[in-house]
Amino acid sequence: MDISPIVATWLIAGIVMIIAEFFIPGLIICFFGVSALIVGVLHLLIPSLSASLSLLLFGILAVVLILGIRRFIPQTFQGRVQYAKENPDDDEVAGEKVVVTEAITPDRKGAVLFRGSRWVAASDSPHDVNETVVIVRRDNLTLIVR
């Protein structure tokens, strides 16, 4: 089977875009690559397909793939959030128990492990490493504990 230059162009463009996805992650370029491959195969099946119709099909396929697949894998596009919000407010943090990872004294801030992240913590009383404390409130990026 003899491959025309237009078919080769679409197929090569599709492969290049899919490979580019490894270097520019985000799962967007891949959809353009798959669309280009589909248009290339359509050119093999329908050799009389015009260039303008090919471009139109490519655009439609890319949009349909991006919007269609996004619904099924939202974590890839929106990121995974382990907890309800990235920036918890006072109502969400008050009363939660955390473990001290860096000693806290009334004169010096320390650190606690909260939701898998290290947070700066302050208290009116001293707390040793590995002690469990309760969050009273949040003051910007500092957790006030007791």
mmCIF file of C-alpha atoms in Angstrom, residues 13-93:
data_model
loop_
_atom_site.group_PDB
_atom_site.id
_atom_site.type_symbol
_atom_site.label_atom_id
_atom_site.label_comp_id
_atom_site.label_asym_id
_atom_site.label_seq_id
_atom_site.Cartn_x
_atom_site.Cartn_y
_atom_site.Cartn_z
ATOM 1 C CA ALA A 13 2.117 14.709 13.397
ATOM 2 C CA GLY A 14 -0.042 12.451 15.555
ATOM 3 C CA ILE A 15 2.899 10.352 16.714
ATOM 4 C CA VAL A 16 5.005 13.446 17.439
ATOM 5 C CA MET A 17 2.192 14.976 19.513
ATOM 6 C CA ILE A 18 1.680 11.782 21.491
ATOM 7 C CA ILE A 19 5.428 11.570 22.187
ATOM 8 C CA ALA A 20 5.440 15.278 23.143
ATOM 9 C CA GLU A 21 2.933 14.426 25.886
ATOM 10 C CA PHE A 22 5.767 12.700 27.758
ATOM 11 C CA PHE A 23 7.752 15.948 27.818
ATOM 12 C CA ILE A 24 4.853 18.369 28.277
ATOM 13 C CA PRO A 25 2.448 16.501 30.556
ATOM 14 C CA GLY A 26 -1.145 17.522 30.980
ATOM 15 C CA LEU A 27 -2.927 15.002 28.747
ATOM 16 C CA ILE A 28 -3.984 17.653 26.249
ATOM 17 C CA ILE A 29 -1.432 17.330 23.465
ATOM 18 C CA CYS A 30 -2.129 13.595 23.433
ATOM 19 C CA PHE A 31 -5.715 14.249 22.372
ATOM 20 C CA PHE A 32 -4.502 16.328 19.438
ATOM 21 C CA GLY A 33 -2.149 13.480 18.549
ATOM 22 C CA VAL A 34 -4.930 10.910 18.628
ATOM 23 C CA SER A 35 -7.091 13.232 16.518
ATOM 24 C CA ALA A 36 -4.300 13.565 13.958
ATOM 25 C CA LEU A 37 -3.886 9.777 13.825
ATOM 26 C CA ILE A 38 -7.626 9.332 13.269
ATOM 27 C CA VAL A 39 -7.590 11.887 10.438
ATOM 28 C CA GLY A 40 -4.563 10.113 8.936
ATOM 29 C CA VAL A 41 -6.398 6.782 8.989
ATOM 30 C CA LEU A 42 -9.492 8.452 7.485
ATOM 31 C CA HIS A 43 -7.275 9.701 4.639
ATOM 32 C CA LEU A 44 -6.143 6.114 4.075
ATOM 33 C CA LEU A 45 -9.757 4.935 3.927
ATOM 34 C CA ILE A 46 -11.087 7.935 1.966
ATOM 35 C CA PRO A 47 -8.278 9.215 -0.302
ATOM 36 C CA SER A 48 -10.506 11.951 -1.746
ATOM 37 C CA LEU A 49 -10.863 13.682 1.646
ATOM 38 C CA SER A 50 -10.142 17.393 1.178
ATOM 39 C CA ALA A 51 -7.599 19.343 3.220
ATOM 40 C CA SER A 52 -10.237 21.713 4.608
ATOM 41 C CA LEU A 53 -12.464 18.818 5.686
ATOM 42 C CA SER A 54 -9.410 17.132 7.262
ATOM 43 C CA LEU A 55 -8.665 20.227 9.332
ATOM 44 C CA LEU A 56 -12.303 20.538 10.344
ATOM 45 C CA LEU A 57 -12.429 16.862 11.393
ATOM 46 C CA PHE A 58 -9.162 17.274 13.298
ATOM 47 C CA GLY A 59 -10.545 20.235 15.254
ATOM 48 C CA ILE A 60 -13.850 18.552 16.006
ATOM 49 C CA LEU A 61 -12.180 15.315 17.074
ATOM 50 C CA ALA A 62 -9.739 17.141 19.341
ATOM 51 C CA VAL A 63 -12.511 19.079 21.082
ATOM 52 C CA VAL A 64 -14.723 15.995 21.444
ATOM 53 C CA LEU A 65 -11.845 13.936 22.863
ATOM 54 C CA ILE A 66 -10.732 16.635 25.277
ATOM 55 C CA LEU A 67 -14.226 17.400 26.577
ATOM 56 C CA GLY A 68 -15.404 13.796 26.474
ATOM 57 C CA ILE A 69 -12.449 12.248 28.244
ATOM 58 C CA ARG A 70 -12.136 15.037 30.808
ATOM 59 C CA ARG A 71 -15.397 13.942 32.405
ATOM 60 C CA PHE A 72 -14.045 10.479 33.079
ATOM 61 C CA ILE A 73 -10.666 11.451 34.494
ATOM 62 C CA PRO A 74 -11.113 14.793 36.295
ATOM 63 C CA GLN A 75 -8.287 14.080 38.760
ATOM 64 C CA THR A 76 -5.764 14.371 35.948
ATOM 65 C CA PHE A 77 -6.988 17.815 34.971
ATOM 66 C CA GLN A 78 -7.945 19.238 38.342
ATOM 67 C CA GLY A 79 -5.293 17.607 40.482
ATOM 68 C CA ARG A 80 -5.888 15.309 43.372
ATOM 69 C CA VAL A 81 -6.952 16.911 46.594
ATOM 70 C CA GLN A 82 -6.652 14.576 49.527
ATOM 71 C CA TYR A 83 -8.844 16.700 51.740
ATOM 72 C CA ALA A 84 -11.875 18.901 51.242
ATOM 73 C CA LYS A 85 -10.049 22.178 50.573
ATOM 74 C CA GLU A 86 -6.488 23.230 49.892
ATOM 75 C CA ASN A 87 -6.758 26.201 52.252
ATOM 76 C CA PRO A 88 -8.734 25.137 55.262
ATOM 77 C CA ASP A 89 -10.470 27.869 57.199
ATOM 78 C CA ASP A 90 -10.726 28.125 60.977
ATOM 79 C CA ASP A 91 -13.982 26.182 61.159
ATOM 80 C CA GLU A 92 -12.413 23.194 59.415
ATOM 81 C CA VAL A 93 -9.232 23.017 61.484
#
